[in-house]
Coordinates of C-alpha atoms and ligand atoms in Angstrom, one line a residue:
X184 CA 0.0 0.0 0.0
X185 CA 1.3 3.3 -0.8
X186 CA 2.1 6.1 1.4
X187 CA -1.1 8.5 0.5
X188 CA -3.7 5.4 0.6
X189 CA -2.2 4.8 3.5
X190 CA -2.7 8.9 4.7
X191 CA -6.4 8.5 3.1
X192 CA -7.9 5.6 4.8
X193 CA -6.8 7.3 8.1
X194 CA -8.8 10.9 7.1
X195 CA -11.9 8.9 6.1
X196 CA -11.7 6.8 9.2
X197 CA -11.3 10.4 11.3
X198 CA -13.8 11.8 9.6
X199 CA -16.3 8.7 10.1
X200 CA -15.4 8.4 13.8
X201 CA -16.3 12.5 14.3
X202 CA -19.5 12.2 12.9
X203 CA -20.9 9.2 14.6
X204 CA -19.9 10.6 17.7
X205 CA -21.0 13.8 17.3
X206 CA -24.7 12.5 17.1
X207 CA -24.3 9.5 19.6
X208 CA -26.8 10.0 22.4
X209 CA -26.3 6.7 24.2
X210 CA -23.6 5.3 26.9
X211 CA -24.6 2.4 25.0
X212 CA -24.1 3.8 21.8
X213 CA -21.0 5.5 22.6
X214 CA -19.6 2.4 24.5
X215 CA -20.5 0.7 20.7
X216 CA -18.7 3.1 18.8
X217 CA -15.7 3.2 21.3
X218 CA -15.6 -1.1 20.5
X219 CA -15.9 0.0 16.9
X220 CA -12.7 2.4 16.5
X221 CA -10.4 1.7 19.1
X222 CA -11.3 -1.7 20.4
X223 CA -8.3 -3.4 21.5
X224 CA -9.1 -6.5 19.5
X225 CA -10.9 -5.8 16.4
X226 CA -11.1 -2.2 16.5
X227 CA -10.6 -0.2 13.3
X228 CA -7.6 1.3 14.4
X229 CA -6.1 -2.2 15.0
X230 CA -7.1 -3.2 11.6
X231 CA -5.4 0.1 10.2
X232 CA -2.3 0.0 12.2
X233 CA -1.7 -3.4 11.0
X234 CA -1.6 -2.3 7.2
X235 CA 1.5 -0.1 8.1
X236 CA 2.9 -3.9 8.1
X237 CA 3.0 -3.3 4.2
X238 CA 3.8 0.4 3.8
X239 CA 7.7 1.1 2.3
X240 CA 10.3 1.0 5.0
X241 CA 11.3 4.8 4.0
X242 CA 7.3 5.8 4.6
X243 CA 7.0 4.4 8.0
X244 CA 8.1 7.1 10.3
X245 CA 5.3 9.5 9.1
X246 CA 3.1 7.2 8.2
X247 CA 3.4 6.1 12.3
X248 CA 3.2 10.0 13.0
X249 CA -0.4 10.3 11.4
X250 CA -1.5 7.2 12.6
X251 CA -0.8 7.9 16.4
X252 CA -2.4 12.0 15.9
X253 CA -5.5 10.1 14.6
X254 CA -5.7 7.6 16.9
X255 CA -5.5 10.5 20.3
X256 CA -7.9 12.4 17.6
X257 CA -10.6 9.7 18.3
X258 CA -9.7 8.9 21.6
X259 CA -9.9 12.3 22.8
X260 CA -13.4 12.5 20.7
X261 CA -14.8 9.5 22.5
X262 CA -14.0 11.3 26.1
X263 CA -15.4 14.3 24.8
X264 CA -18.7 12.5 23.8
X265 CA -18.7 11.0 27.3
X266 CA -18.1 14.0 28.9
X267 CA -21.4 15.2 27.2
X268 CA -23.3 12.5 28.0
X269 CA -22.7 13.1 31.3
X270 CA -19.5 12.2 32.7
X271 CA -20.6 8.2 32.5
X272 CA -18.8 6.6 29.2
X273 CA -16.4 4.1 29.5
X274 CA -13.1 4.4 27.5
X275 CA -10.1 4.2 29.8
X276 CA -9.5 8.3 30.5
X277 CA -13.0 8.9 30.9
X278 CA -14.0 5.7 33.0
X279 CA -16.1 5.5 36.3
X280 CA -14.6 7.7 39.0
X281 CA -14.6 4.9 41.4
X282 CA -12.9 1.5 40.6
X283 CA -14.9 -1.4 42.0
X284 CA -12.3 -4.2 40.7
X285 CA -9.7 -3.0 43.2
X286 CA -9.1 -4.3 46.4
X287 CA -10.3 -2.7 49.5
X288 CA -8.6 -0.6 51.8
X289 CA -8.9 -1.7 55.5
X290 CA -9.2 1.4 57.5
X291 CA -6.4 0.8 60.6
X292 CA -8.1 0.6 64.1
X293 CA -6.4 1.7 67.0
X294 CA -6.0 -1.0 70.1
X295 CA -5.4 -1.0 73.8
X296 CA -1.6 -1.1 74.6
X297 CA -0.6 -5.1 75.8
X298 CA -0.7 -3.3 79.5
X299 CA -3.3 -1.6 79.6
X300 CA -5.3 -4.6 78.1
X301 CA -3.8 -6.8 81.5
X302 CA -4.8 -4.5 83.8
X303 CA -8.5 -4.4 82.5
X304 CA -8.0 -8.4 82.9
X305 CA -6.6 -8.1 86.6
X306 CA -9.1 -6.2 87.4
X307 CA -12.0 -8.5 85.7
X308 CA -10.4 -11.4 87.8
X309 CA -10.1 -9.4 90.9
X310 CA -14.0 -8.0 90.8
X311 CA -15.1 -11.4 90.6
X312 CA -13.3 -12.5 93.6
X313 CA -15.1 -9.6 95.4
X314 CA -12.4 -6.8 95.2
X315 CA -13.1 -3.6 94.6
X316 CA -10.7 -0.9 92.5
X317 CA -9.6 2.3 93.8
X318 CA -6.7 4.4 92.4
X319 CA -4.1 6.8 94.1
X320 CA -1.7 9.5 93.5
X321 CA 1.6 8.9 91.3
X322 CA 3.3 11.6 93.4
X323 CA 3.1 10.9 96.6
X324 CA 4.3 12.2 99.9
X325 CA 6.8 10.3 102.4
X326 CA 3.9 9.2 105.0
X327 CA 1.8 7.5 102.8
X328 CA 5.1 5.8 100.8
X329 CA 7.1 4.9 103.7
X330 CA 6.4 5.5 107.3
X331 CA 2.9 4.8 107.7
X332 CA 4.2 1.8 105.9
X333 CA 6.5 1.0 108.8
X334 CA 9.6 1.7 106.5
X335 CA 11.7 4.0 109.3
X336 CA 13.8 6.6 108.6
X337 CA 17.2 4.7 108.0
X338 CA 15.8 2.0 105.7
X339 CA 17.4 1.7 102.8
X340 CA 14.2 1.8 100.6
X341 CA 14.3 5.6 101.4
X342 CA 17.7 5.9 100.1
X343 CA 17.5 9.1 97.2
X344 CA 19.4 7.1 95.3
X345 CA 16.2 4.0 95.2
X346 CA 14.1 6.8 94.6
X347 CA 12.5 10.0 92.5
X348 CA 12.7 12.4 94.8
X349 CA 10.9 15.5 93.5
X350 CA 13.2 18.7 94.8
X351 CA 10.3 20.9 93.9
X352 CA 7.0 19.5 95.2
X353 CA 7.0 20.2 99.0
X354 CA 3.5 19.7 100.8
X355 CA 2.6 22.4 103.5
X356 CA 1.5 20.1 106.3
X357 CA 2.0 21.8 110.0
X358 CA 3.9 20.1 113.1
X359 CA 5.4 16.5 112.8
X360 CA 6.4 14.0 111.6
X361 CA 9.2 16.0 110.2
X362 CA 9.4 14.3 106.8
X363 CA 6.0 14.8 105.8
X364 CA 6.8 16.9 103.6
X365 CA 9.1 15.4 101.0
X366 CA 7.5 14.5 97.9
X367 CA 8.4 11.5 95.4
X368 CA 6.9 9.4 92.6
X369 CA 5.8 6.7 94.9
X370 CA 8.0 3.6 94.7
X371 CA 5.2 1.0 95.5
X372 CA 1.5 1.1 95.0
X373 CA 1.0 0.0 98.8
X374 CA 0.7 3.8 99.5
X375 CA -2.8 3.1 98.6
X376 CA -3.1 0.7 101.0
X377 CA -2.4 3.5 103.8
X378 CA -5.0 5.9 101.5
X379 CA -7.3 3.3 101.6
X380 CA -7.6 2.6 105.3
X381 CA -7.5 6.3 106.4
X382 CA -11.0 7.2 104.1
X383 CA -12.8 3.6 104.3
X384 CA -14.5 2.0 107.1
X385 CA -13.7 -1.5 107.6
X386 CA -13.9 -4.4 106.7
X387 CA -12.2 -3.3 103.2
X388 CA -11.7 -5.6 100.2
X389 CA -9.5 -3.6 97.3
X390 CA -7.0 -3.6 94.4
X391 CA -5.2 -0.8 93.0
X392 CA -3.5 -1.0 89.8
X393 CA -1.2 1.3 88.7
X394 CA 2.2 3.1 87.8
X395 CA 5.2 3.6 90.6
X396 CA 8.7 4.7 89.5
X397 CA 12.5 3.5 90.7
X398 CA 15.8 5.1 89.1
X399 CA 16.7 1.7 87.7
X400 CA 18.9 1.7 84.4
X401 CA 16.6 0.0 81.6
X402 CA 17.3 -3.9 80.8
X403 CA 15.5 -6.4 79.9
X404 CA 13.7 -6.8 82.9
X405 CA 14.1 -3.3 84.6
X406 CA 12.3 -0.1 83.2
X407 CA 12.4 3.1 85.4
X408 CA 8.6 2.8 85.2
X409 CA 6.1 0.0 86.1
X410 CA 2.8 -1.2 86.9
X411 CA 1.8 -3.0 90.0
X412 CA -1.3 -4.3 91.3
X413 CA -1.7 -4.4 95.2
X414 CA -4.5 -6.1 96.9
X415 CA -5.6 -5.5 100.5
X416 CA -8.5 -7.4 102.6
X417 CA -9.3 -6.2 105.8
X418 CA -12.2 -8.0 108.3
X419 CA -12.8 -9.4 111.7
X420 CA -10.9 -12.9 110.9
X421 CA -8.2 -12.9 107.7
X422 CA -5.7 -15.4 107.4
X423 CA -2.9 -16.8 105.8
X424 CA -5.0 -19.2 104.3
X425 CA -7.1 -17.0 102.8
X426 CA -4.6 -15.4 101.5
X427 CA -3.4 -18.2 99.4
X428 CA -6.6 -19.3 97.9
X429 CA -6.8 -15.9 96.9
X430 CA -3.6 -15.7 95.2
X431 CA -4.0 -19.2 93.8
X432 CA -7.3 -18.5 92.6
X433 CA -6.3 -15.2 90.6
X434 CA -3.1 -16.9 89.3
X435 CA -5.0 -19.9 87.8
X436 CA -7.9 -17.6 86.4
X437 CA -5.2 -15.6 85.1
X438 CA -2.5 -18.3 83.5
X439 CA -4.3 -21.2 83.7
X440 CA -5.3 -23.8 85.7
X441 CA -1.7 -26.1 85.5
X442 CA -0.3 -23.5 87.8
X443 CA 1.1 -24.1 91.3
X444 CA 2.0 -21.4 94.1
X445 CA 4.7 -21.5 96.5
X446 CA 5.2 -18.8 99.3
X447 CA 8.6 -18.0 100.3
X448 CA 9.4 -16.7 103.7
X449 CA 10.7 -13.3 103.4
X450 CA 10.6 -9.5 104.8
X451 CA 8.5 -6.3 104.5
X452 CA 8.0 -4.0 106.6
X453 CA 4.2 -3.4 106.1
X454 CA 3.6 -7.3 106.5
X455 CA 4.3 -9.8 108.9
X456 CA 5.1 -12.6 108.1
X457 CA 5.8 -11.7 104.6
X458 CA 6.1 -14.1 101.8
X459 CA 7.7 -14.0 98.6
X460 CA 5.3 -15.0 95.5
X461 CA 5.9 -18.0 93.0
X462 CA 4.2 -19.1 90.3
X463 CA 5.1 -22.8 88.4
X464 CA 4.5 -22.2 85.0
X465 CA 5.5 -23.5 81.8
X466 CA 7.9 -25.6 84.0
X467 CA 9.6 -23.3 86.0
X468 CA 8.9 -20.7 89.1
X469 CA 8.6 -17.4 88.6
X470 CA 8.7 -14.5 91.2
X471 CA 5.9 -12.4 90.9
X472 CA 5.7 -10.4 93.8
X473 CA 5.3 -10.0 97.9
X474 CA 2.7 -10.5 100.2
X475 CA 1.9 -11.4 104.2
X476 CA -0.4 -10.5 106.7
X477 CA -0.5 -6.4 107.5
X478 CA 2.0 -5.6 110.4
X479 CA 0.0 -4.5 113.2
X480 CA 2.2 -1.3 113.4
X481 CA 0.7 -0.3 110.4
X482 CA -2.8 -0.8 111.8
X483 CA -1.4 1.3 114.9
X484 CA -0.8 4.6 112.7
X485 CA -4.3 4.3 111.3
X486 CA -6.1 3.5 114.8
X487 CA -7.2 0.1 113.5
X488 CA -7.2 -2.4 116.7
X489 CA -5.5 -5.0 115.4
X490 CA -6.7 -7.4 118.6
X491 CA -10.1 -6.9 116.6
X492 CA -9.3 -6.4 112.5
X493 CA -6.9 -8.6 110.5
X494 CA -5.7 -8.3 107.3
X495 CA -3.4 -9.2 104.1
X496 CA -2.1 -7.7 101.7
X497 CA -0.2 -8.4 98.2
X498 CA 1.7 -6.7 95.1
X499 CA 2.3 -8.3 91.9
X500 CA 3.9 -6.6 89.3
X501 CA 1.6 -6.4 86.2
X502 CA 4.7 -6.2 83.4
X503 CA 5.6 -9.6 84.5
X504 CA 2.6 -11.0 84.2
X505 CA 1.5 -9.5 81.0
X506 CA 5.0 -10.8 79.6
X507 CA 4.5 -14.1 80.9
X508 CA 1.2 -14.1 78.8
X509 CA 1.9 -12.8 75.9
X510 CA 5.6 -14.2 75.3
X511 CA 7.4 -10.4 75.5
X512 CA 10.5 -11.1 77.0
X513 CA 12.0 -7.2 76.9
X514 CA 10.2 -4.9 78.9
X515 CA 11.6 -2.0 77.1
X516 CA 9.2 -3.5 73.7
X517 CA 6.5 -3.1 75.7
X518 CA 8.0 1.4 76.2
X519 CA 8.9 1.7 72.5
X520 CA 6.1 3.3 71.5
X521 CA 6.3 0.8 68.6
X522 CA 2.9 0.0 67.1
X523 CA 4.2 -2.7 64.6
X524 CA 5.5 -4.9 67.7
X525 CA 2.5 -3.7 70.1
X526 CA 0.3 -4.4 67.2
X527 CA 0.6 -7.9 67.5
X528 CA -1.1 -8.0 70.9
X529 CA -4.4 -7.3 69.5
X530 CA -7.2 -7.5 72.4
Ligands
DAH754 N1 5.4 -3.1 97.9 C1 6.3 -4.2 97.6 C2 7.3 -3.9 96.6 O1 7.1 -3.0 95.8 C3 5.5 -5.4 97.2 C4 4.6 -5.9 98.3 C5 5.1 -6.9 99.2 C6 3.3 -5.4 98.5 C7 4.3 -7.3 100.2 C8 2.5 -5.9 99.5 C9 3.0 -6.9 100.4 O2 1.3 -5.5 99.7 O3 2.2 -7.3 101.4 O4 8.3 -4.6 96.5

């Protein structure tokens, strides 16, 4: 085929195309004619383009030129026809706004934070065994963090070095003790335990769950910052017994019901005796807190008889056992402020 056939057959087919689509009045008749020209099977286009196949090797470059200004010619005729019709048509510029073919996307919902989510559970477990939650201050003063607590003056708990001391935050209380006034993030949450017994009348069954603070360097298993959750159960006739039932029956609502509780004899100030927390799980113990019955000297600063009221008492620290659970085994993951490792915690 020669050059100007060639050159004519695309004006008659630009010319044909502009007319039918001047007059189309359909999407279905416009989606016809669009098959028609530029179909990508049997379009007329694709018919044309393959008779370049036979056009003189010297002819080809402007023979490729016209073809390719015709072809945008119709194309950009069928979006304007489309356009008219009312923005519907179907030819790949002027197609449907919205896709329907692709895949969804999954709008990302936040979730509670692996701690947060245990200490709803603590609590859940706790409530059910008849506790009830109250909260208290993260900075606290030296009376309700050591001495009602029985921790005297020289104990090394108090040392500034084991503690936040906060240089600015004095309280203005008059007359003694003389150390009432020094402020700290509290070390322990058995402050609320003091808090507790100075506003409630008795008998008293309560957790409190929350944040205390110690200057330790971060490792794997120390973080400047923790949670603990500290039970107290005051009434008439409280006893070590009780205690452990309690503790068993949390621990196997909680982990699951393989798991076995020792009590270690240890010290505390606020508790005596005291007893040192283990859990057998997954085939080996695991130290999850203190506990014992509350020293009678901390009864004394409250003017609690203790010949009448008993009690115990108990803190577990809530990083280890959210660890335990979920298999984290660095507590700084858990302070990262990640949310692709946090993520996988979902509640
Ligand atoms: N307050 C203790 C600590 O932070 C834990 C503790 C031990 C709490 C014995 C108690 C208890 O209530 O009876 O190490």
């Amino acid at each position: 085929m020669s050059l100007p056939d060639f050159l004519k057959s695309l004006d008659d087919l630009m010319d044909e195309a502009r007319k039918s689509l001047e007059s189309v009045d359909s999407g279905d008749a416009l989606e016809a004619l669009r098959v028609k020209f530029v179909g990508a099977k049997s379009g007329v286009l694709k018919t044309v383009q393959k008779m370049m196949g036979v056009i003189d090797v010297s002819d080809k470059p402007s023979a490729g030129k016209r073809f390719n200004e015709v072809r945008d010619a119709i194309q950009l005729a069928i979006d304007q026809a489309a356009e008219k019709l009312g923005g519907g048509g179907s030819s790949s510029k002027s197609g449907p706004m919205i896709d329907p073919t692709l895949p969804g996307v999954r709008p990302s919902l936040g979730q509670l934070h692996p701690i947060t989510q245990t200490i709803e559970h603590l609590k859940e477990i706790m409530s059910r065994l008849g506790f009830s939650v109250t909260e208290g201050p993260e900075i606290e003063d030296t009376w309700h963090n050591f001495v009602a607590l029985n921790i005297p003056e020289d104990h090394p708990a108090r040392d500034p070095l084991d503690n936040f001391y906060l240089a600015t935050a004095k309280k203005q209380v008059g007359g003694n003790p003389a150390d009432r006034d020094a402020m700290l993030l509290r070390s322990q949450t058995s402050t609320v335990q003091i808090r507790v017994m100075e506003k409630q009348s008795l008998p008293l069954r309560i957790i409190s769950l929350g944040r205390v603070y110690r200057p330790d360097a971060p490792d794997a298993t120390h973080f400047p910052m923790f949670h603990q959750m500290e039970g107290l159960w005051v009434d008439k006739h409280v006893t070590m017994a009780q205690l452990k039932s309690v503790l068993r029956l949390f621990a196997t609502s909680y982990l699951g019901s393989d798991v076995r509780v020792r009590f270690r004899p240890s010290f505390f100030p606020f508790t005596e005796p005291s007893v040192e927390v283990d859990y057998w799980w997954n085939g080996q113990w695991i130290e999850f807190g203190g506990a014992g019955m509350v020293d009678p000297n901390v009864f004394g600063h409250l003017n609690i008889d203790p010949e009448q009221w008993s009690g115990f008492a108990f803190g577990l620290g809530v990083e280890r056992l959210c660890m335990r659970r979920f298999g984290i085994t660095d507590i700084r993951d858990l302070y990262r402020s990640d949310v692709r490792f946090l993520r996988q915690f979902a509640s």
